[in-house]
PDB file of C-alpha atoms and ligand atoms in Angstrom:
ATOM      1  CA  MET A  60     -34.181  22.022 -15.230  1.00  0.00           C
ATOM      2  CA  ALA A  61     -34.909  18.547 -16.524  1.00  0.00           C
ATOM      3  CA  ILE A  62     -38.350  17.163 -15.801  1.00  0.00           C
ATOM      4  CA  ARG A  63     -38.300  13.891 -13.899  1.00  0.00           C
ATOM      5  CA  LEU A  64     -40.818  11.123 -13.382  1.00  0.00           C
ATOM      6  CA  GLY A  65     -43.262  12.019 -10.626  1.00  0.00           C
ATOM      7  CA  ASP A  66     -42.810  15.796 -11.101  1.00  0.00           C
ATOM      8  CA  THR A  67     -45.905  17.879 -11.677  1.00  0.00           C
ATOM      9  CA  ALA A  68     -46.062  18.669 -15.396  1.00  0.00           C
ATOM     10  CA  PRO A  69     -45.422  22.421 -15.709  1.00  0.00           C
ATOM     11  CA  ASP A  70     -48.571  24.339 -16.550  1.00  0.00           C
ATOM     12  CA  PHE A  71     -48.615  26.961 -19.305  1.00  0.00           C
ATOM     13  CA  THR A  72     -50.887  28.953 -21.557  1.00  0.00           C
ATOM     14  CA  ALA A  73     -50.080  28.789 -25.260  1.00  0.00           C
ATOM     15  CA  ASP A  74     -51.464  29.439 -28.733  1.00  0.00           C
ATOM     16  CA  THR A  75     -52.292  26.287 -30.634  1.00  0.00           C
ATOM     17  CA  THR A  76     -53.872  25.366 -33.934  1.00  0.00           C
ATOM     18  CA  GLN A  77     -57.096  24.849 -31.963  1.00  0.00           C
ATOM     19  CA  GLY A  78     -56.984  28.186 -30.091  1.00  0.00           C
ATOM     20  CA  THR A  79     -55.358  29.327 -26.865  1.00  0.00           C
ATOM     21  CA  ILE A  80     -55.143  26.636 -24.203  1.00  0.00           C
ATOM     22  CA  SER A  81     -54.237  26.517 -20.544  1.00  0.00           C
ATOM     23  CA  PHE A  82     -52.526  23.168 -20.379  1.00  0.00           C
ATOM     24  CA  HIS A  83     -53.804  21.746 -17.055  1.00  0.00           C
ATOM     25  CA  GLU A  84     -57.329  22.987 -17.714  1.00  0.00           C
ATOM     26  CA  TRP A  85     -57.213  21.516 -21.237  1.00  0.00           C
ATOM     27  CA  LEU A  86     -56.075  18.145 -19.838  1.00  0.00           C
ATOM     28  CA  GLY A  87     -58.956  18.074 -17.355  1.00  0.00           C
ATOM     29  CA  ASP A  88     -59.321  14.527 -15.984  1.00  0.00           C
ATOM     30  CA  SER A  89     -57.641  12.944 -19.012  1.00  0.00           C
ATOM     31  CA  TRP A  90     -54.210  11.493 -19.465  1.00  0.00           C
ATOM     32  CA  GLY A  91     -52.024  13.532 -21.811  1.00  0.00           C
ATOM     33  CA  VAL A  92     -49.198  13.105 -24.300  1.00  0.00           C
ATOM     34  CA  LEU A  93     -47.149  16.228 -25.051  1.00  0.00           C
ATOM     35  CA  PHE A  94     -44.615  15.703 -27.825  1.00  0.00           C
ATOM     36  CA  SER A  95     -42.228  18.041 -29.573  1.00  0.00           C
ATOM     37  CA  HIS A  96     -40.961  18.226 -33.161  1.00  0.00           C
ATOM     38  CA  PRO A  97     -37.789  19.896 -34.304  1.00  0.00           C
ATOM     39  CA  LYS A  98     -39.323  21.919 -37.128  1.00  0.00           C
ATOM     40  CA  ASP A  99     -42.291  22.360 -39.455  1.00  0.00           C
ATOM     41  CA  PHE A 100     -42.088  21.254 -43.103  1.00  0.00           C
ATOM     42  CA  THR A 101     -39.573  18.492 -42.348  1.00  0.00           C
ATOM     43  CA  PRO A 102     -39.919  14.907 -43.531  1.00  0.00           C
ATOM     44  CA  VAL A 103     -39.689  12.774 -40.388  1.00  0.00           C
ATOM     45  CA  CYS A 104     -42.027  15.101 -38.464  1.00  0.00           C
ATOM     46  CA  THR A 105     -44.521  14.978 -41.322  1.00  0.00           C
ATOM     47  CA  THR A 106     -44.716  11.179 -41.066  1.00  0.00           C
ATOM     48  CA  GLU A 107     -44.970  11.252 -37.269  1.00  0.00           C
ATOM     49  CA  LEU A 108     -47.833  13.742 -37.185  1.00  0.00           C
ATOM     50  CA  GLY A 109     -49.705  11.873 -39.905  1.00  0.00           C
ATOM     51  CA  TYR A 110     -49.366   8.627 -37.966  1.00  0.00           C
ATOM     52  CA  VAL A 111     -50.505  10.143 -34.661  1.00  0.00           C
ATOM     53  CA  ALA A 112     -53.545  11.579 -36.488  1.00  0.00           C
ATOM     54  CA  ARG A 113     -54.313   8.117 -37.901  1.00  0.00           C
ATOM     55  CA  ILE A 114     -54.134   6.338 -34.533  1.00  0.00           C
ATOM     56  CA  LYS A 115     -55.831   9.113 -32.532  1.00  0.00           C
ATOM     57  CA  PRO A 116     -58.866   6.851 -31.934  1.00  0.00           C
ATOM     58  CA  GLU A 117     -56.493   4.575 -29.959  1.00  0.00           C
ATOM     59  CA  PHE A 118     -55.548   7.511 -27.705  1.00  0.00           C
ATOM     60  CA  ASP A 119     -59.233   8.503 -27.372  1.00  0.00           C
ATOM     61  CA  LYS A 120     -60.118   4.942 -26.317  1.00  0.00           C
ATOM     62  CA  ARG A 121     -57.588   5.231 -23.481  1.00  0.00           C
ATOM     63  CA  ASN A 122     -58.832   8.701 -22.398  1.00  0.00           C
ATOM     64  CA  VAL A 123     -55.572  10.306 -23.551  1.00  0.00           C
ATOM     65  CA  LYS A 124     -55.368  13.779 -25.120  1.00  0.00           C
ATOM     66  CA  VAL A 125     -52.457  14.349 -27.513  1.00  0.00           C
ATOM     67  CA  ILE A 126     -50.808  17.674 -28.257  1.00  0.00           C
ATOM     68  CA  GLY A 127     -47.782  18.469 -30.430  1.00  0.00           C
ATOM     69  CA  LEU A 128     -45.323  21.360 -30.322  1.00  0.00           C
ATOM     70  CA  SER A 129     -42.581  22.928 -32.355  1.00  0.00           C
ATOM     71  CA  VAL A 130     -40.768  26.234 -32.163  1.00  0.00           C
ATOM     72  CA  ASP A 131     -42.576  27.391 -35.308  1.00  0.00           C
ATOM     73  CA  SER A 132     -45.689  29.563 -35.234  1.00  0.00           C
ATOM     74  CA  VAL A 133     -49.315  28.456 -35.297  1.00  0.00           C
ATOM     75  CA  GLU A 134     -49.584  30.122 -38.722  1.00  0.00           C
ATOM     76  CA  SER A 135     -46.754  27.902 -39.971  1.00  0.00           C
ATOM     77  CA  HIS A 136     -48.326  24.794 -38.368  1.00  0.00           C
ATOM     78  CA  ASN A 137     -51.615  25.560 -40.120  1.00  0.00           C
ATOM     79  CA  LYS A 138     -49.907  25.753 -43.523  1.00  0.00           C
ATOM     80  CA  TRP A 139     -47.911  22.572 -42.881  1.00  0.00           C
ATOM     81  CA  GLU A 140     -50.989  20.647 -41.765  1.00  0.00           C
ATOM     82  CA  GLY A 141     -52.321  20.931 -45.326  1.00  0.00           C
ATOM     83  CA  ASP A 142     -49.263  18.985 -46.529  1.00  0.00           C
ATOM     84  CA  ILE A 143     -49.606  16.407 -43.743  1.00  0.00           C
ATOM     85  CA  GLY A 144     -53.225  15.649 -44.608  1.00  0.00           C
ATOM     86  CA  GLU A 145     -52.356  15.485 -48.300  1.00  0.00           C
ATOM     87  CA  THR A 146     -49.313  13.209 -47.983  1.00  0.00           C
ATOM     88  CA  GLN A 147     -50.147  11.068 -44.928  1.00  0.00           C
ATOM     89  CA  GLY A 148     -53.821  10.427 -45.593  1.00  0.00           C
ATOM     90  CA  THR A 149     -55.269  11.754 -42.317  1.00  0.00           C
ATOM     91  CA  PRO A 150     -55.755  15.418 -41.418  1.00  0.00           C
ATOM     92  CA  VAL A 151     -54.114  16.486 -38.171  1.00  0.00           C
ATOM     93  CA  ASN A 152     -56.897  16.098 -35.597  1.00  0.00           C
ATOM     94  CA  PHE A 153     -55.200  17.327 -32.410  1.00  0.00           C
ATOM     95  CA  PRO A 154     -53.766  20.712 -31.377  1.00  0.00           C
ATOM     96  CA  MET A 155     -50.234  21.798 -32.232  1.00  0.00           C
ATOM     97  CA  ILE A 156     -48.624  24.386 -29.976  1.00  0.00           C
ATOM     98  CA  GLY A 157     -46.849  27.295 -31.660  1.00  0.00           C
ATOM     99  CA  ASP A 158     -43.797  28.111 -29.561  1.00  0.00           C
ATOM    100  CA  PRO A 159     -41.661  30.622 -31.505  1.00  0.00           C
ATOM    101  CA  ASP A 160     -40.509  32.297 -28.291  1.00  0.00           C
ATOM    102  CA  ARG A 161     -39.641  28.855 -26.804  1.00  0.00           C
ATOM    103  CA  THR A 162     -41.609  29.391 -23.609  1.00  0.00           C
ATOM    104  CA  VAL A 163     -42.966  25.841 -23.461  1.00  0.00           C
ATOM    105  CA  SER A 164     -39.833  24.291 -24.986  1.00  0.00           C
ATOM    106  CA  ASP A 165     -37.724  25.845 -22.231  1.00  0.00           C
ATOM    107  CA  LEU A 166     -40.227  24.931 -19.519  1.00  0.00           C
ATOM    108  CA  TYR A 167     -40.020  21.269 -20.597  1.00  0.00           C
ATOM    109  CA  ASP A 168     -36.281  21.342 -21.429  1.00  0.00           C
ATOM    110  CA  MET A 169     -36.988  20.340 -25.017  1.00  0.00           C
ATOM    111  CA  ILE A 170     -34.011  22.184 -26.491  1.00  0.00           C
ATOM    112  CA  HIS A 171     -30.734  20.335 -25.964  1.00  0.00           C
ATOM    113  CA  PRO A 172     -28.058  22.810 -27.052  1.00  0.00           C
ATOM    114  CA  ASN A 173     -25.393  20.152 -27.645  1.00  0.00           C
ATOM    115  CA  ALA A 174     -27.741  18.516 -30.158  1.00  0.00           C
ATOM    116  CA  ASN A 175     -29.102  21.738 -31.663  1.00  0.00           C
ATOM    117  CA  ASP A 176     -29.157  25.319 -30.358  1.00  0.00           C
ATOM    118  CA  THR A 177     -32.541  26.307 -31.651  1.00  0.00           C
ATOM    119  CA  LEU A 178     -34.673  23.289 -32.508  1.00  0.00           C
ATOM    120  CA  THR A 179     -36.507  21.038 -30.082  1.00  0.00           C
ATOM    121  CA  VAL A 180     -35.482  17.402 -29.824  1.00  0.00           C
ATOM    122  CA  ARG A 181     -38.207  14.747 -30.154  1.00  0.00           C
ATOM    123  CA  SER A 182     -39.492  14.751 -26.576  1.00  0.00           C
ATOM    124  CA  VAL A 183     -42.440  12.740 -25.319  1.00  0.00           C
ATOM    125  CA  PHE A 184     -44.111  13.359 -21.973  1.00  0.00           C
ATOM    126  CA  VAL A 185     -46.958  11.174 -20.747  1.00  0.00           C
ATOM    127  CA  ILE A 186     -48.926  12.917 -18.021  1.00  0.00           C
ATOM    128  CA  GLY A 187     -51.445  11.267 -15.690  1.00  0.00           C
ATOM    129  CA  PRO A 188     -54.825  12.636 -14.613  1.00  0.00           C
ATOM    130  CA  ASP A 189     -53.054  13.770 -11.413  1.00  0.00           C
ATOM    131  CA  LYS A 190     -50.872  16.011 -13.682  1.00  0.00           C
ATOM    132  CA  LYS A 191     -47.754  14.058 -12.686  1.00  0.00           C
ATOM    133  CA  VAL A 192     -45.212  13.072 -15.334  1.00  0.00           C
ATOM    134  CA  LYS A 193     -45.389   9.295 -15.851  1.00  0.00           C
ATOM    135  CA  LEU A 194     -42.986   8.856 -18.777  1.00  0.00           C
ATOM    136  CA  THR A 195     -40.326  10.878 -20.558  1.00  0.00           C
ATOM    137  CA  ILE A 196     -38.572   9.806 -23.740  1.00  0.00           C
ATOM    138  CA  THR A 197     -36.126  11.761 -25.881  1.00  0.00           C
ATOM    139  CA  TYR A 198     -35.245  10.897 -29.465  1.00  0.00           C
ATOM    140  CA  PRO A 199     -32.831  12.678 -31.786  1.00  0.00           C
ATOM    141  CA  ALA A 200     -34.196  14.649 -34.741  1.00  0.00           C
ATOM    142  CA  SER A 201     -33.072  11.996 -37.210  1.00  0.00           C
ATOM    143  CA  THR A 202     -35.127   9.163 -35.663  1.00  0.00           C
ATOM    144  CA  GLY A 203     -38.891   9.049 -35.968  1.00  0.00           C
ATOM    145  CA  ARG A 204     -40.682   7.793 -32.860  1.00  0.00           C
ATOM    146  CA  ASN A 205     -42.682   4.593 -32.528  1.00  0.00           C
ATOM    147  CA  PHE A 206     -46.096   5.771 -31.347  1.00  0.00           C
ATOM    148  CA  ASP A 207     -47.329   2.194 -31.006  1.00  0.00           C
ATOM    149  CA  GLU A 208     -44.741   1.919 -28.230  1.00  0.00           C
ATOM    150  CA  ILE A 209     -46.199   5.024 -26.579  1.00  0.00           C
ATOM    151  CA  LEU A 210     -49.626   3.334 -26.609  1.00  0.00           C
ATOM    152  CA  ARG A 211     -48.088   0.164 -25.170  1.00  0.00           C
ATOM    153  CA  VAL A 212     -46.529   2.121 -22.308  1.00  0.00           C
ATOM    154  CA  ILE A 213     -49.815   3.929 -21.655  1.00  0.00           C
ATOM    155  CA  ASP A 214     -51.529   0.535 -21.381  1.00  0.00           C
ATOM    156  CA  SER A 215     -48.936  -0.475 -18.794  1.00  0.00           C
ATOM    157  CA  LEU A 216     -49.178   2.833 -16.909  1.00  0.00           C
ATOM    158  CA  GLN A 217     -52.967   2.644 -16.750  1.00  0.00           C
ATOM    159  CA  LEU A 218     -52.934  -0.998 -15.659  1.00  0.00           C
ATOM    160  CA  THR A 219     -50.293  -0.498 -12.976  1.00  0.00           C
ATOM    161  CA  ALA A 220     -52.135   2.590 -11.677  1.00  0.00           C
ATOM    162  CA  LYS A 221     -55.151   0.347 -11.058  1.00  0.00           C
ATOM    163  CA  TYR A 222     -53.577  -2.900  -9.840  1.00  0.00           C
ATOM    164  CA  LYS A 223     -50.440  -3.610  -7.770  1.00  0.00           C
ATOM    165  CA  VAL A 224     -48.680  -5.258 -10.695  1.00  0.00           C
ATOM    166  CA  ALA A 225     -45.777  -4.559 -13.030  1.00  0.00           C
ATOM    167  CA  THR A 226     -45.451  -5.491 -16.698  1.00  0.00           C
ATOM    168  CA  PRO A 227     -42.542  -7.607 -17.958  1.00  0.00           C
ATOM    169  CA  VAL A 228     -40.300  -7.191 -20.960  1.00  0.00           C
ATOM    170  CA  ASN A 229     -42.141  -6.550 -24.240  1.00  0.00           C
ATOM    171  CA  TRP A 230     -45.496  -6.873 -22.478  1.00  0.00           C
ATOM    172  CA  THR A 231     -48.574  -5.954 -24.447  1.00  0.00           C
ATOM    173  CA  ASP A 232     -52.174  -5.656 -23.299  1.00  0.00           C
ATOM    174  CA  GLY A 233     -53.611  -9.073 -22.424  1.00  0.00           C
ATOM    175  CA  ASN A 234     -50.292 -10.758 -21.602  1.00  0.00           C
ATOM    176  CA  ASP A 235     -49.317 -12.091 -18.173  1.00  0.00           C
ATOM    177  CA  VAL A 236     -48.109  -9.581 -15.578  1.00  0.00           C
ATOM    178  CA  ILE A 237     -45.919  -9.650 -12.482  1.00  0.00           C
ATOM    179  CA  ILE A 238     -46.926  -9.013  -8.887  1.00  0.00           C
ATOM    180  CA  GLY A 239     -45.211  -5.833  -7.676  1.00  0.00           C
ATOM    181  CA  ALA A 240     -42.065  -6.413  -5.606  1.00  0.00           C
ATOM    182  CA  ALA A 241     -43.503  -4.450  -2.656  1.00  0.00           C
ATOM    183  CA  VAL A 242     -46.502  -6.786  -2.362  1.00  0.00           C
ATOM    184  CA  SER A 243     -46.091  -9.581   0.202  1.00  0.00           C
ATOM    185  CA  ASP A 244     -47.488 -13.053  -0.470  1.00  0.00           C
ATOM    186  CA  ASP A 245     -50.094 -12.424   2.251  1.00  0.00           C
ATOM    187  CA  GLU A 246     -51.288  -9.224   0.595  1.00  0.00           C
ATOM    188  CA  ALA A 247     -51.156 -10.894  -2.825  1.00  0.00           C
ATOM    189  CA  LYS A 248     -53.564 -13.608  -1.567  1.00  0.00           C
ATOM    190  CA  THR A 249     -56.119 -10.873  -0.887  1.00  0.00           C
ATOM    191  CA  LEU A 250     -55.423  -8.906  -4.053  1.00  0.00           C
ATOM    192  CA  PHE A 251     -55.248 -11.882  -6.426  1.00  0.00           C
ATOM    193  CA  PRO A 252     -57.436 -14.649  -4.941  1.00  0.00           C
ATOM    194  CA  ASN A 253     -57.204 -16.717  -8.123  1.00  0.00           C
ATOM    195  CA  GLY A 254     -53.508 -17.245  -7.391  1.00  0.00           C
ATOM    196  CA  TRP A 255     -50.285 -16.853  -9.326  1.00  0.00           C
ATOM    197  CA  LYS A 256     -47.268 -18.843 -10.422  1.00  0.00           C
ATOM    198  CA  THR A 257     -44.124 -18.430  -8.317  1.00  0.00           C
ATOM    199  CA  VAL A 258     -41.143 -18.754 -10.682  1.00  0.00           C
ATOM    200  CA  LYS A 259     -38.823 -17.365  -7.999  1.00  0.00           C
ATOM    201  CA  PRO A 260     -39.931 -15.781  -4.713  1.00  0.00           C
ATOM    202  CA  TYR A 261     -39.345 -12.376  -6.369  1.00  0.00           C
ATOM    203  CA  LEU A 262     -40.904 -13.362  -9.719  1.00  0.00           C
ATOM    204  CA  ARG A 263     -44.603 -14.070  -9.346  1.00  0.00           C
ATOM    205  CA  VAL A 264     -46.600 -14.218 -12.559  1.00  0.00           C
ATOM    206  CA  LEU A 265     -50.337 -14.053 -13.113  1.00  0.00           C
ATOM    207  CA  PRO A 266     -52.822 -13.382 -15.890  1.00  0.00           C
ATOM    208  CA  GLN A 267     -53.548  -9.697 -16.447  1.00  0.00           C
ATOM    209  CA  PRO A 268     -56.189  -8.622 -13.904  1.00  0.00           C
ATOM    210  CA  GLY A 269     -59.413  -7.202 -15.291  1.00  0.00           C
ATOM    211  CA  LYS A 270     -59.235  -9.230 -18.518  1.00  0.00           C
TER     212      LYS A 270
HETATM  213  C1  BEZ B 389     -37.224  15.761 -39.904  1.00  0.00           C
HETATM  214  O1  BEZ B 389     -38.320  15.840 -39.358  1.00  0.00           O
HETATM  215  O2  BEZ B 389     -37.077  15.115 -40.924  1.00  0.00           O
HETATM  216  C2  BEZ B 389     -36.047  16.475 -39.323  1.00  0.00           C
HETATM  217  C3  BEZ B 389     -36.214  17.647 -38.627  1.00  0.00           C
HETATM  218  C4  BEZ B 389     -35.107  18.319 -38.133  1.00  0.00           C
HETATM  219  C5  BEZ B 389     -33.838  17.786 -38.295  1.00  0.00           C
HETATM  220  C6  BEZ B 389     -33.694  16.578 -38.974  1.00  0.00           C
HETATM  221  C7  BEZ B 389     -34.796  15.904 -39.491  1.00  0.00           C
END
């Protein structure tokens, strides 16, 4: 069954390039990004994994653990990682799940038979420290993901978990935010004593809290 926002991320135990992990235990108190690749030794995936390795410090800064998956074996991942380091400039510095029997792929509904019977699509799951799914995105095999966008969404998720705000179109860290629709003006006066700009009664804008 499809995984929806707010669901508990299914737990599993799997072999990875960094040993056997129990997913929830491995996540601990961190946020997590679980993302799937259609297949090892393929060009788009090679660029994606190299890029995630390069920006891993950005995930670390946000207390986010990243973990990849494809339906190939850990042995295959290990061989492929040599190519990724060589061609993309950064060695893969996060675990890759080997899922040849598709246990995790099926658990997370990462195989979409009308797209491809056997390969995973490019799924992304962002998981909060409460183990709830905060974001799902699905890309086709032919389109590489934008992992800067994943970081941008994580910034929004972490901000909105802390403050009763929402982030507007194309928001990036440091830009103005919006007071959540469920917050009354009376409550907003307590939450945001420095005030806000009322563009419309339902559109109340203020500088990003905590900045
Ligand atoms: C790729 O990573 O380039 C790729 C993988 C599977 C199907 C199509 C493209």
